Coordinates of C-alpha atoms and ligand atoms in Angstrom, one line a residue:
M1 CA 145.9 123.2 102.3
K2 CA 142.6 121.8 102.9
L3 CA 142.1 123.7 105.6
W4 CA 141.2 126.9 104.6
Y5 CA 141.8 129.8 106.9
P6 CA 140.2 133.1 108.0
Y7 CA 140.9 136.1 107.3
A8 CA 144.0 135.2 105.3
Q9 CA 145.4 134.7 101.5
M10 CA 145.8 131.5 100.8
K11 CA 148.0 131.6 98.0
T12 CA 150.7 133.2 100.6
M13 CA 149.6 131.8 104.4
E14 CA 152.4 129.5 105.9
V15 CA 150.9 127.9 109.5
Q16 CA 153.7 128.4 111.7
Y17 CA 151.7 128.1 115.4
R18 CA 149.9 124.7 116.3
V19 CA 148.3 124.2 119.4
V20 CA 148.6 121.7 121.8
K21 CA 147.3 122.6 124.7
A22 CA 146.3 125.7 126.5
E23 CA 146.3 127.1 130.0
G24 CA 145.5 130.1 131.9
V25 CA 147.2 132.7 129.6
F26 CA 149.6 130.1 128.0
L27 CA 149.2 128.9 124.5
H28 CA 151.6 126.1 124.1
L29 CA 153.1 124.9 121.0
D30 CA 153.6 121.7 119.3
D31 CA 157.6 122.8 119.5
G32 CA 157.8 123.4 122.5
R33 CA 157.1 127.1 123.0
K34 CA 154.7 128.7 125.5
L35 CA 153.2 132.2 124.7
I36 CA 151.4 134.5 126.3
D37 CA 148.2 135.0 124.7
S38 CA 147.2 138.4 124.6
I39 CA 144.2 139.1 122.7
S40 CA 141.8 136.2 124.6
S41 CA 141.4 133.9 121.2
W42 CA 139.6 137.1 119.4
W43 CA 138.8 138.9 123.3
S44 CA 136.6 135.6 123.9
V45 CA 138.9 133.6 126.7
N46 CA 138.5 136.0 129.2
H47 CA 139.2 134.3 132.6
G48 CA 142.0 131.9 130.6
Y49 CA 142.2 128.7 128.9
N50 CA 141.1 125.6 131.2
H51 CA 139.7 127.8 133.5
P52 CA 138.9 124.8 136.1
Q53 CA 135.3 125.8 137.6
I54 CA 134.3 126.5 133.8
T55 CA 135.6 123.3 132.7
A56 CA 134.2 121.3 135.2
A57 CA 131.0 122.8 135.1
V58 CA 130.9 122.0 131.0
K59 CA 131.8 118.7 132.1
N60 CA 128.7 117.9 134.5
Q61 CA 126.3 119.0 132.1
L62 CA 127.6 116.5 129.6
D63 CA 127.4 114.5 131.7
S64 CA 123.2 115.3 131.4
F65 CA 123.0 116.0 128.0
P66 CA 125.0 118.2 125.9
H67 CA 122.5 119.7 123.7
V68 CA 118.7 119.5 122.9
M69 CA 116.8 121.5 120.4
L70 CA 115.6 124.4 121.7
G71 CA 111.8 123.9 119.7
G72 CA 109.5 122.7 121.4
L73 CA 111.6 121.3 124.9
T74 CA 113.6 123.2 127.0
H75 CA 115.6 123.1 129.9
K76 CA 117.3 124.7 133.2
P77 CA 120.5 125.7 131.6
A78 CA 118.7 128.1 128.6
E79 CA 116.0 129.0 132.1
D80 CA 118.4 129.9 134.3
L81 CA 121.4 131.6 131.7
A82 CA 117.8 133.7 130.6
E83 CA 116.9 134.5 133.5
K84 CA 120.9 135.5 134.5
L85 CA 121.1 138.3 131.6
V86 CA 118.0 139.7 132.3
E87 CA 119.3 140.0 136.1
I88 CA 122.1 141.6 135.2
S89 CA 121.8 143.6 132.3
P90 CA 120.5 147.3 132.2
E91 CA 117.2 147.5 133.6
G92 CA 114.8 146.8 130.6
L93 CA 115.7 144.2 128.8
N94 CA 113.6 141.4 129.8
H95 CA 113.9 138.6 126.9
V96 CA 116.6 136.2 125.9
F97 CA 117.2 134.8 121.9
F98 CA 119.4 132.8 122.0
G99 CA 122.0 131.9 118.7
D100 CA 125.0 130.5 118.3
S101 CA 127.8 133.3 117.6
G102 CA 127.5 136.7 117.4
S103 CA 127.0 137.7 113.5
V104 CA 123.9 135.5 114.1
G105 CA 122.8 137.4 117.2
M106 CA 123.6 140.5 114.9
E107 CA 121.0 139.3 112.5
V108 CA 118.9 138.2 114.9
A109 CA 118.7 141.6 116.0
L110 CA 118.0 143.4 112.7
K111 CA 115.1 140.9 112.3
M112 CA 113.2 141.9 115.1
A113 CA 113.5 145.1 114.9
L114 CA 112.2 145.3 111.1
Q115 CA 109.9 142.7 112.1
Y116 CA 108.8 145.0 115.3
W117 CA 108.1 148.0 112.8
V118 CA 105.8 145.9 110.6
Q119 CA 103.7 144.1 113.3
T120 CA 102.9 147.9 114.3
G121 CA 102.5 149.4 111.6
R122 CA 105.4 151.3 110.3
P123 CA 107.0 149.3 107.6
A124 CA 108.7 151.7 105.5
K125 CA 111.2 152.0 108.7
K126 CA 113.6 148.7 107.1
R127 CA 116.9 151.2 106.5
F128 CA 119.8 150.5 109.6
L129 CA 121.7 153.7 110.3
A130 CA 125.5 152.6 111.7
L131 CA 128.1 153.9 112.7
R132 CA 131.7 154.8 110.4
K133 CA 134.6 152.2 111.4
A134 CA 132.1 149.7 112.7
Y135 CA 132.5 146.0 112.8
H136 CA 128.7 144.3 113.3
G137 CA 130.0 140.1 111.9
D138 CA 130.5 138.3 108.7
T139 CA 126.4 137.2 107.6
S140 CA 125.5 138.9 104.9
G141 CA 122.5 141.5 106.6
V142 CA 125.3 142.7 109.0
M143 CA 128.3 143.1 106.5
G144 CA 126.1 146.4 104.9
L145 CA 126.4 147.5 108.6
C146 CA 130.7 147.9 108.3
D147 CA 132.4 150.6 107.4
P148 CA 131.9 150.8 104.4
E149 CA 134.9 152.3 102.7
E150 CA 137.7 150.8 105.2
G151 CA 135.8 147.8 106.7
M152 CA 136.4 144.1 105.9
H153 CA 133.4 143.7 103.8
R154 CA 134.2 147.0 101.1
I155 CA 134.8 144.5 98.1
F156 CA 130.8 143.8 99.2
S157 CA 129.6 147.4 98.9
G158 CA 126.7 147.4 96.0
L159 CA 125.6 143.8 96.9
V160 CA 124.8 143.5 100.3
P161 CA 121.7 146.1 101.4
E162 CA 123.1 149.8 101.1
Q163 CA 122.5 151.3 104.5
L164 CA 123.4 154.7 106.1
F165 CA 126.5 155.5 107.6
V166 CA 127.1 158.8 110.4
N167 CA 130.4 159.5 111.3
P168 CA 130.9 158.6 115.3
P169 CA 132.9 161.2 117.3
G170 CA 136.5 160.4 118.4
L171 CA 137.5 160.2 114.0
D172 CA 138.8 163.7 114.9
A173 CA 141.1 164.9 117.4
E174 CA 142.0 167.7 116.1
D175 CA 138.0 168.4 116.1
S176 CA 137.1 170.5 120.3
D177 CA 134.3 170.0 119.1
D178 CA 134.3 166.5 118.1
L179 CA 131.6 165.8 121.1
M180 CA 129.2 167.7 119.7
H181 CA 129.4 168.0 115.9
S182 CA 128.6 164.7 115.7
I183 CA 125.3 164.7 118.2
E184 CA 124.6 167.4 115.2
R185 CA 125.4 165.0 112.7
L186 CA 122.9 161.9 113.8
E187 CA 120.3 164.5 114.6
T188 CA 121.1 165.9 110.7
M189 CA 120.5 162.8 110.1
F190 CA 117.6 161.8 111.6
Q191 CA 115.5 163.9 110.3
K192 CA 116.0 163.6 107.2
H193 CA 115.6 159.8 107.1
A194 CA 113.5 159.1 110.9
G195 CA 110.5 157.8 108.8
E196 CA 112.9 155.3 107.1
I197 CA 115.5 154.0 110.1
A198 CA 114.2 151.4 111.9
A199 CA 117.4 151.5 113.8
L200 CA 120.9 153.3 114.8
V201 CA 123.2 150.0 114.7
L202 CA 126.8 150.7 117.4
E203 CA 129.1 149.1 119.4
P204 CA 129.1 151.3 122.0
L205 CA 131.9 153.4 123.5
V206 CA 134.6 150.7 121.8
Q207 CA 134.1 150.3 117.9
C208 CA 136.9 147.1 117.8
A209 CA 137.3 145.4 114.7
G210 CA 137.1 148.6 112.7
G211 CA 139.7 150.1 114.6
F212 CA 139.0 150.7 117.7
N213 CA 137.4 153.4 118.1
M214 CA 137.2 154.6 121.0
Y215 CA 134.4 157.6 122.2
S216 CA 132.7 158.9 125.7
P217 CA 129.9 157.8 127.5
R218 CA 127.7 160.7 127.1
Y219 CA 127.5 160.2 122.6
L220 CA 125.5 157.5 123.9
M221 CA 123.5 159.5 126.2
E222 CA 122.5 161.7 123.1
V223 CA 121.8 158.8 120.7
R224 CA 119.5 157.6 123.7
R225 CA 116.7 161.1 124.1
L226 CA 117.7 161.1 120.0
C227 CA 116.2 157.9 119.2
N228 CA 113.5 158.4 121.9
Q229 CA 112.3 161.7 120.0
F230 CA 113.1 160.4 116.7
K231 CA 110.8 157.3 117.5
I232 CA 114.4 155.0 115.9
L233 CA 115.2 151.8 117.7
L234 CA 119.0 151.1 119.1
I235 CA 121.0 148.1 118.8
A236 CA 123.6 148.3 121.1
D237 CA 126.6 145.1 119.9
E238 CA 128.2 144.6 122.9
V239 CA 129.6 141.6 121.0
A240 CA 133.0 142.7 122.1
V241 CA 132.7 145.3 124.5
G242 CA 130.4 142.8 126.8
F243 CA 131.0 141.3 130.1
G244 CA 133.9 143.7 131.7
R245 CA 135.9 144.9 128.4
T246 CA 135.4 148.1 128.9
G247 CA 135.7 148.7 133.1
T248 CA 132.3 147.6 133.2
L249 CA 129.6 144.5 132.9
F250 CA 128.2 145.9 129.9
A251 CA 130.1 149.3 127.9
V252 CA 125.8 151.1 128.6
E253 CA 126.0 151.4 131.6
Q254 CA 128.8 154.2 131.8
A255 CA 125.9 156.1 130.0
G256 CA 123.3 155.0 132.4
I257 CA 121.1 154.0 129.1
T258 CA 119.4 150.8 128.0
P259 CA 119.2 150.0 124.7
D260 CA 116.0 148.2 122.7
I261 CA 117.9 145.5 121.8
L262 CA 121.2 144.8 123.0
V263 CA 123.7 141.7 121.9
L264 CA 126.0 139.9 123.6
G265 CA 128.5 136.9 122.0
K266 CA 132.5 136.3 122.6
G267 CA 132.8 136.5 125.8
L268 CA 129.3 135.0 126.9
T269 CA 130.7 131.5 126.8
A270 CA 134.4 132.3 128.0
G271 CA 135.4 131.1 124.6
Y272 CA 134.3 127.5 125.4
L273 CA 131.1 127.8 122.8
G274 CA 130.0 129.4 120.6
M275 CA 127.2 131.6 121.6
S276 CA 125.4 134.4 121.6
A277 CA 122.4 136.4 123.2
T278 CA 119.4 139.2 121.4
L279 CA 118.1 140.5 124.8
S280 CA 115.5 142.5 123.7
T281 CA 112.9 144.8 125.8
S282 CA 109.1 144.4 126.5
E283 CA 108.1 146.6 123.6
I284 CA 109.5 145.0 121.1
F285 CA 108.7 141.7 122.5
N286 CA 105.8 141.7 123.4
A287 CA 104.9 143.8 119.4
F288 CA 105.1 139.9 118.6
L289 CA 102.1 138.1 121.0
D290 CA 99.3 137.7 118.8
D291 CA 96.5 135.0 118.3
S292 CA 97.7 134.9 114.9
P293 CA 101.4 131.9 113.9
L294 CA 102.1 134.2 111.5
R295 CA 103.3 137.3 113.9
A296 CA 105.6 134.7 116.2
F297 CA 108.9 135.6 115.1
M298 CA 110.3 132.7 112.3
H299 CA 114.0 132.5 113.4
G300 CA 114.9 129.3 115.4
P301 CA 119.1 128.4 114.8
T302 CA 119.3 124.8 115.0
F303 CA 122.1 124.5 118.3
M304 CA 120.6 128.0 120.2
G305 CA 120.3 127.6 124.1
N306 CA 123.0 124.9 124.0
A307 CA 122.8 123.2 127.2
T308 CA 126.3 122.9 127.2
A309 CA 127.4 126.7 126.0
C310 CA 124.5 127.6 128.9
A311 CA 126.6 125.9 131.4
A312 CA 129.5 127.9 130.5
A313 CA 127.9 130.8 130.3
L314 CA 126.9 130.2 133.7
E315 CA 129.9 129.7 135.5
S316 CA 132.1 132.6 133.6
I317 CA 129.5 135.1 134.4
R318 CA 129.3 133.8 137.9
L319 CA 133.0 134.9 138.0
T320 CA 133.1 138.0 136.1
N321 CA 130.6 139.3 138.2
T322 CA 133.0 139.9 141.3
P323 CA 134.5 142.8 142.7
E324 CA 138.2 140.7 142.8
T325 CA 137.4 140.7 138.8
F326 CA 136.4 144.3 138.6
K327 CA 139.2 144.6 140.1
K328 CA 141.9 142.5 138.0
I329 CA 140.5 144.9 135.1
K330 CA 140.4 148.1 136.6
A331 CA 144.1 147.1 137.3
I332 CA 145.1 145.9 133.5
E333 CA 143.3 149.6 132.6
N334 CA 145.6 151.2 134.8
K335 CA 148.7 148.9 134.0
L336 CA 148.3 149.7 130.2
K337 CA 147.2 153.5 131.2
T338 CA 150.8 153.9 132.6
D339 CA 153.3 152.1 130.3
L340 CA 151.4 151.9 127.1
L341 CA 150.5 155.6 126.5
P342 CA 153.5 157.1 126.9
I343 CA 154.9 154.9 123.5
R344 CA 155.9 157.6 121.5
S345 CA 157.5 156.7 117.4
S346 CA 157.4 158.2 114.2
K347 CA 155.5 155.2 113.0
I348 CA 152.7 155.9 116.3
R349 CA 149.7 157.7 114.9
N350 CA 148.2 157.4 118.0
V351 CA 147.7 154.8 121.9
R352 CA 144.6 154.8 123.4
V353 CA 143.4 152.7 125.9
K354 CA 139.8 152.3 127.4
G355 CA 139.4 149.1 130.1
A356 CA 141.0 146.2 129.3
I357 CA 141.6 147.5 125.8
G358 CA 145.1 148.9 124.9
V359 CA 146.1 149.9 120.8
I360 CA 148.7 151.3 119.3
E361 CA 147.9 152.6 115.6
T362 CA 150.5 153.1 112.9
E363 CA 150.8 155.6 110.4
R364 CA 150.4 152.7 108.2
N365 CA 150.3 149.2 108.0
S366 CA 153.2 147.9 107.1
D367 CA 154.6 149.6 110.2
L368 CA 153.1 145.7 111.4
D369 CA 155.0 143.7 109.1
G370 CA 156.7 140.9 110.9
V371 CA 155.2 141.5 114.5
Q372 CA 154.0 138.9 114.9
E373 CA 156.7 136.9 114.5
F374 CA 158.8 139.1 116.6
A375 CA 156.4 138.7 119.1
A376 CA 156.3 134.9 119.2
K377 CA 160.1 134.5 119.1
H378 CA 159.9 136.5 122.8
G379 CA 157.0 134.4 123.5
V380 CA 153.8 136.7 123.2
W381 CA 151.0 136.1 121.1
L382 CA 149.8 139.6 119.3
R383 CA 148.1 139.3 116.1
P384 CA 147.8 143.5 114.5
F385 CA 145.2 144.1 112.0
E386 CA 145.5 146.5 109.1
R387 CA 146.6 149.4 110.7
Y388 CA 146.2 148.8 115.0
L389 CA 148.4 146.4 117.0
Y390 CA 146.4 145.3 120.0
T391 CA 146.3 144.1 123.4
M392 CA 142.9 142.8 124.9
P393 CA 144.3 140.2 128.1
P394 CA 142.8 137.5 129.6
Y395 CA 141.3 139.4 133.1
I396 CA 143.5 136.3 135.2
I397 CA 146.1 137.7 133.8
S398 CA 149.7 138.8 136.2
E399 CA 150.9 142.2 136.4
A400 CA 154.4 141.0 135.1
Q401 CA 152.9 139.0 131.7
L402 CA 150.9 142.3 131.2
G403 CA 154.4 144.4 131.3
R404 CA 155.9 141.6 129.3
I405 CA 152.9 142.4 126.8
I406 CA 153.7 145.8 126.6
E407 CA 157.5 145.9 126.4
I408 CA 157.4 143.9 122.8
M409 CA 155.2 146.1 121.5
H410 CA 157.7 149.3 123.0
R411 CA 160.5 146.8 121.5
W412 CA 158.5 146.6 117.9
F413 CA 158.9 150.1 117.5
E414 CA 162.7 150.8 119.3
Q415 CA 164.3 148.0 116.7
Ligands
PLP1 C1 132.9 139.4 116.7 C2 132.3 140.7 116.5 C3 131.0 140.3 115.6 C4 130.8 139.0 115.2 O1 130.7 137.9 116.5 P1 131.3 136.3 115.6 O2 131.1 135.5 116.9 O3 132.2 136.1 115.1 O4 129.8 135.8 114.4 C5 129.8 141.2 115.9 N1 129.5 142.3 116.4 C6 130.9 142.3 117.5 C7 131.4 144.1 117.7 C8 132.0 141.8 117.0 O5 133.8 141.9 117.7

């Protein structure tokens, strides 16, 4: 095969699903089948495919210019999007650095944090602390922040910089003081390593590709308090959970906290184009202001601030940030709670729901062998990984379509 596919064993992979058109929640295949996309193309197509308003905004931008470099030049779409992101994000995040993917947005965050400490006279703060079960991207810097034992990059341990890890809450259902214990673990870690930790990096409320661990906003509040106390930056990776996925525009809102750095991606352009935004506080931004050009932030992806991506993002934000959309997200959460949560089987270890995210965790990876073909045969696109079968549907999904997804997940365990 000439085309090398992601996360796929090419020795055995068979191509079965060729998309020729996509509209609303539907993927249309070349064999005439029509599948409901239950996972929004890796959690990005929040408003469905080919949304008339976003498509129009993109076409309109293409008629002016698709892209110009942001080095030395600027344009209204990039300026407007930066302004919009500052306006809608938690109070205190005042500056926006664009990138072209979630991984790059995270690399930017790490680099910013390291340089911040160098320029404020604490160069020994050069390691990162991450949560077990985390996933922060595929590039070499962030690979070292993904779960070192269970994560998909474990083969690289020893090859990428070794970082520190702590257990998040939510891993141990037996421990009724789980939350308290995880806060204690974090505090102990900070006491021991504060002098060398540049930042704590985490996915707020739901750790997605590392195994869909969900935890309480209370933890984030304590995290913020401890980061302040020990002078450790807090980097919130909302690449997956940003833009409404957990029920609020940003997940950190549920804890009422502002991270020092916030990273956005995936849903930012509603799946139209690759783009990330790394937002920072003025405290960080100001540490780069100097007479010496050497102290500038030396970073600049070729396609940063792509005008077409900015146009898609602005329109997507307009669509997301409305009471109707949050009502839809709430309705998705309610239906997942009433219809997905009660599903039981000897193969199921746990079912959990947060916002527009519903997850069935099975006992073994092999419990899900064949589920993708089974679902596709019944008109639903599911793509489980390891022992997790999940849905993160587009917000525009109808109740009946969501019901169909849940029914197929249910039937898999009944058959
Ligand atoms: C997907 C994801 C990334 C990486 O984004 P890419 O656009 O795939 O590079 C980073 N962090 C989280 C939490 C993600 O879910």
